[in-house]
């Protein structure tokens, strides 16, 4: 059992010994392949888009409410005064 553990430990050491964690070329290549993004500009643009779309939606809702109120019948003065039965 001890020989098996020793053999597996040696094999793992040899296997991981080939890994080089300090490969600066690979790090540089990975950094060059990343797109340059300005997160502040992207977040500001997203906030502006959201604000503009909400303003448009509120404007549309206002127009709909104005159209609905224009299409409804307004009671006459006599009808407004006839509330004693209610």
mmCIF file of the C-alpha atoms, coordinates in Angstrom:
data_MODEL
# 
_entry.id   MODEL 
# 
loop_
_atom_site.group_PDB 
_atom_site.id 
_atom_site.type_symbol 
_atom_site.label_atom_id 
_atom_site.label_alt_id 
_atom_site.label_comp_id 
_atom_site.label_asym_id 
_atom_site.label_entity_id 
_atom_site.label_seq_id 
_atom_site.pdbx_PDB_ins_code 
_atom_site.Cartn_x 
_atom_site.Cartn_y 
_atom_site.Cartn_z 
_atom_site.occupancy 
_atom_site.B_iso_or_equiv 
_atom_site.pdbx_formal_charge 
_atom_site.auth_seq_id 
_atom_site.auth_comp_id 
_atom_site.auth_asym_id 
_atom_site.auth_atom_id 
_atom_site.pdbx_PDB_model_num 
ATOM 1  C CA . UNK A 1 1  ? 0.000   0.000  0.000   1.00 0.00 ? 1  UNK A CA 1 
ATOM 2  C CA . UNK A 1 2  ? 2.829   2.386  0.853   1.00 0.00 ? 2  UNK A CA 1 
ATOM 3  C CA . UNK A 1 3  ? 4.521   1.625  -2.457  1.00 0.00 ? 3  UNK A CA 1 
ATOM 4  C CA . UNK A 1 4  ? 1.307   2.458  -4.353  1.00 0.00 ? 4  UNK A CA 1 
ATOM 5  C CA . UNK A 1 5  ? 0.894   5.796  -2.533  1.00 0.00 ? 5  UNK A CA 1 
ATOM 6  C CA . UNK A 1 6  ? 4.545   6.619  -3.136  1.00 0.00 ? 6  UNK A CA 1 
ATOM 7  C CA . UNK A 1 7  ? 4.256   5.739  -6.830  1.00 0.00 ? 7  UNK A CA 1 
ATOM 8  C CA . UNK A 1 8  ? 1.095   7.819  -7.301  1.00 0.00 ? 8  UNK A CA 1 
ATOM 9  C CA . UNK A 1 9  ? 2.664   10.756 -5.460  1.00 0.00 ? 9  UNK A CA 1 
ATOM 10 C CA . UNK A 1 10 ? 5.742   10.583 -7.685  1.00 0.00 ? 10 UNK A CA 1 
ATOM 11 C CA . UNK A 1 11 ? 3.603   10.362 -10.815 1.00 0.00 ? 11 UNK A CA 1 
ATOM 12 C CA . UNK A 1 12 ? 1.556   13.368 -9.725  1.00 0.00 ? 12 UNK A CA 1 
ATOM 13 C CA . UNK A 1 13 ? 4.726   15.349 -8.981  1.00 0.00 ? 13 UNK A CA 1 
ATOM 14 C CA . UNK A 1 14 ? 6.147   14.564 -12.403 1.00 0.00 ? 14 UNK A CA 1 
ATOM 15 C CA . UNK A 1 15 ? 2.849   15.374 -14.128 1.00 0.00 ? 15 UNK A CA 1 
ATOM 16 C CA . UNK A 1 16 ? 2.366   18.727 -12.414 1.00 0.00 ? 16 UNK A CA 1 
ATOM 17 C CA . UNK A 1 17 ? 6.044   19.548 -12.677 1.00 0.00 ? 17 UNK A CA 1 
ATOM 18 C CA . UNK A 1 18 ? 5.599   20.085 -16.391 1.00 0.00 ? 18 UNK A CA 1 
ATOM 19 C CA . UNK A 1 19 ? 3.104   22.862 -15.803 1.00 0.00 ? 19 UNK A CA 1 
ATOM 20 C CA . UNK A 1 20 ? 4.667   26.275 -15.963 1.00 0.00 ? 20 UNK A CA 1 
ATOM 21 C CA . UNK A 1 21 ? 2.615   28.838 -14.054 1.00 0.00 ? 21 UNK A CA 1 
ATOM 22 C CA . UNK A 1 22 ? 4.853   31.741 -15.018 1.00 0.00 ? 22 UNK A CA 1 
ATOM 23 C CA . UNK A 1 23 ? 4.299   31.857 -18.764 1.00 0.00 ? 23 UNK A CA 1 
ATOM 24 C CA . UNK A 1 24 ? 4.257   35.579 -19.427 1.00 0.00 ? 24 UNK A CA 1 
ATOM 25 C CA . UNK A 1 25 ? 3.735   35.110 -23.186 1.00 0.00 ? 25 UNK A CA 1 
ATOM 26 C CA . UNK A 1 26 ? 0.426   33.353 -22.640 1.00 0.00 ? 26 UNK A CA 1 
ATOM 27 C CA . UNK A 1 27 ? -0.669  36.056 -20.192 1.00 0.00 ? 27 UNK A CA 1 
ATOM 28 C CA . UNK A 1 28 ? 0.191   38.810 -22.679 1.00 0.00 ? 28 UNK A CA 1 
ATOM 29 C CA . UNK A 1 29 ? -1.622  37.025 -25.495 1.00 0.00 ? 29 UNK A CA 1 
ATOM 30 C CA . UNK A 1 30 ? -4.710  36.597 -23.354 1.00 0.00 ? 30 UNK A CA 1 
ATOM 31 C CA . UNK A 1 31 ? -4.671  40.287 -22.421 1.00 0.00 ? 31 UNK A CA 1 
ATOM 32 C CA . UNK A 1 32 ? -4.284  41.372 -26.053 1.00 0.00 ? 32 UNK A CA 1 
ATOM 33 C CA . UNK A 1 33 ? -7.225  39.232 -27.149 1.00 0.00 ? 33 UNK A CA 1 
ATOM 34 C CA . UNK A 1 34 ? -9.603  40.880 -24.667 1.00 0.00 ? 34 UNK A CA 1 
ATOM 35 C CA . UNK A 1 35 ? -11.717 43.723 -26.018 1.00 0.00 ? 35 UNK A CA 1 
ATOM 36 C CA . UNK A 1 36 ? -11.051 47.089 -24.469 1.00 0.00 ? 36 UNK A CA 1 
ATOM 37 C CA . UNK A 1 37 ? -14.249 48.188 -22.755 1.00 0.00 ? 37 UNK A CA 1 
ATOM 38 C CA . UNK A 1 38 ? -14.995 51.217 -20.677 1.00 0.00 ? 38 UNK A CA 1 
ATOM 39 C CA . UNK A 1 39 ? -17.464 49.928 -18.141 1.00 0.00 ? 39 UNK A CA 1 
ATOM 40 C CA . UNK A 1 40 ? -18.437 53.393 -16.938 1.00 0.00 ? 40 UNK A CA 1 
ATOM 41 C CA . UNK A 1 41 ? -19.375 54.485 -20.447 1.00 0.00 ? 41 UNK A CA 1 
ATOM 42 C CA . UNK A 1 42 ? -21.364 51.292 -21.001 1.00 0.00 ? 42 UNK A CA 1 
ATOM 43 C CA . UNK A 1 43 ? -23.260 51.666 -17.740 1.00 0.00 ? 43 UNK A CA 1 
ATOM 44 C CA . UNK A 1 44 ? -24.022 55.333 -18.460 1.00 0.00 ? 44 UNK A CA 1 
ATOM 45 C CA . UNK A 1 45 ? -25.287 54.423 -21.908 1.00 0.00 ? 45 UNK A CA 1 
ATOM 46 C CA . UNK A 1 46 ? -27.507 51.696 -20.486 1.00 0.00 ? 46 UNK A CA 1 
ATOM 47 C CA . UNK A 1 47 ? -28.912 54.077 -17.860 1.00 0.00 ? 47 UNK A CA 1 
ATOM 48 C CA . UNK A 1 48 ? -29.636 56.697 -20.510 1.00 0.00 ? 48 UNK A CA 1 
ATOM 49 C CA . UNK A 1 49 ? -31.364 54.138 -22.722 1.00 0.00 ? 49 UNK A CA 1 
ATOM 50 C CA . UNK A 1 50 ? -33.526 53.003 -19.820 1.00 0.00 ? 50 UNK A CA 1 
ATOM 51 C CA . UNK A 1 51 ? -34.445 56.577 -18.898 1.00 0.00 ? 51 UNK A CA 1 
ATOM 52 C CA . UNK A 1 52 ? -35.308 57.438 -22.508 1.00 0.00 ? 52 UNK A CA 1 
ATOM 53 C CA . UNK A 1 53 ? -37.451 54.358 -22.977 1.00 0.00 ? 53 UNK A CA 1 
ATOM 54 C CA . UNK A 1 54 ? -39.316 55.060 -19.736 1.00 0.00 ? 54 UNK A CA 1 
ATOM 55 C CA . UNK A 1 55 ? -39.901 58.668 -20.802 1.00 0.00 ? 55 UNK A CA 1 
ATOM 56 C CA . UNK A 1 56 ? -41.287 57.428 -24.128 1.00 0.00 ? 56 UNK A CA 1 
ATOM 57 C CA . UNK A 1 57 ? -43.556 54.962 -22.359 1.00 0.00 ? 57 UNK A CA 1 
ATOM 58 C CA . UNK A 1 58 ? -44.864 57.672 -20.023 1.00 0.00 ? 58 UNK A CA 1 
ATOM 59 C CA . UNK A 1 59 ? -45.463 59.985 -22.982 1.00 0.00 ? 59 UNK A CA 1 
ATOM 60 C CA . UNK A 1 60 ? -47.425 57.260 -24.758 1.00 0.00 ? 60 UNK A CA 1 
ATOM 61 C CA . UNK A 1 61 ? -49.433 56.594 -21.614 1.00 0.00 ? 61 UNK A CA 1 
ATOM 62 C CA . UNK A 1 62 ? -50.214 60.309 -21.271 1.00 0.00 ? 62 UNK A CA 1 
ATOM 63 C CA . UNK A 1 63 ? -51.444 60.427 -24.868 1.00 0.00 ? 63 UNK A CA 1 
ATOM 64 C CA . UNK A 1 64 ? -53.641 57.391 -24.308 1.00 0.00 ? 64 UNK A CA 1 
ATOM 65 C CA . UNK A 1 65 ? -55.174 58.917 -21.185 1.00 0.00 ? 65 UNK A CA 1 
ATOM 66 C CA . UNK A 1 66 ? -55.823 62.205 -22.984 1.00 0.00 ? 66 UNK A CA 1 
ATOM 67 C CA . UNK A 1 67 ? -57.513 60.355 -25.852 1.00 0.00 ? 67 UNK A CA 1 
ATOM 68 C CA . UNK A 1 68 ? -59.669 58.366 -23.449 1.00 0.00 ? 68 UNK A CA 1 
ATOM 69 C CA . UNK A 1 69 ? -60.767 61.471 -21.575 1.00 0.00 ? 69 UNK A CA 1 
ATOM 70 C CA . UNK A 1 70 ? -61.593 63.244 -24.858 1.00 0.00 ? 70 UNK A CA 1 
ATOM 71 C CA . UNK A 1 71 ? -63.821 60.339 -25.915 1.00 0.00 ? 71 UNK A CA 1 
ATOM 72 C CA . UNK A 1 72 ? -65.837 60.151 -22.702 1.00 0.00 ? 72 UNK A CA 1 
ATOM 73 C CA . UNK A 1 73 ? -69.052 62.076 -22.244 1.00 0.00 ? 73 UNK A CA 1 
ATOM 74 C CA . UNK A 1 74 ? -68.884 64.867 -19.724 1.00 0.00 ? 74 UNK A CA 1 
ATOM 75 C CA . UNK A 1 75 ? -72.031 65.282 -17.622 1.00 0.00 ? 75 UNK A CA 1 
ATOM 76 C CA . UNK A 1 76 ? -74.007 68.431 -18.027 1.00 0.00 ? 76 UNK A CA 1 
ATOM 77 C CA . UNK A 1 77 ? -74.427 70.890 -15.186 1.00 0.00 ? 77 UNK A CA 1 
ATOM 78 C CA . UNK A 1 78 ? -77.945 69.639 -14.521 1.00 0.00 ? 78 UNK A CA 1 
ATOM 79 C CA . UNK A 1 79 ? -76.701 66.071 -14.208 1.00 0.00 ? 79 UNK A CA 1 
ATOM 80 C CA . UNK A 1 80 ? -73.924 67.152 -11.866 1.00 0.00 ? 80 UNK A CA 1 
ATOM 81 C CA . UNK A 1 81 ? -76.437 68.951 -9.646  1.00 0.00 ? 81 UNK A CA 1 
ATOM 82 C CA . UNK A 1 82 ? -78.770 65.935 -9.567  1.00 0.00 ? 82 UNK A CA 1 
ATOM 83 C CA . UNK A 1 83 ? -76.852 63.973 -6.931  1.00 0.00 ? 83 UNK A CA 1 
ATOM 84 C CA . UNK A 1 84 ? -79.391 64.237 -4.144  1.00 0.00 ? 84 UNK A CA 1 
ATOM 85 C CA . UNK A 1 85 ? -80.695 60.730 -4.810  1.00 0.00 ? 85 UNK A CA 1 
ATOM 86 C CA . UNK A 1 86 ? -77.282 59.148 -4.281  1.00 0.00 ? 86 UNK A CA 1 
# 
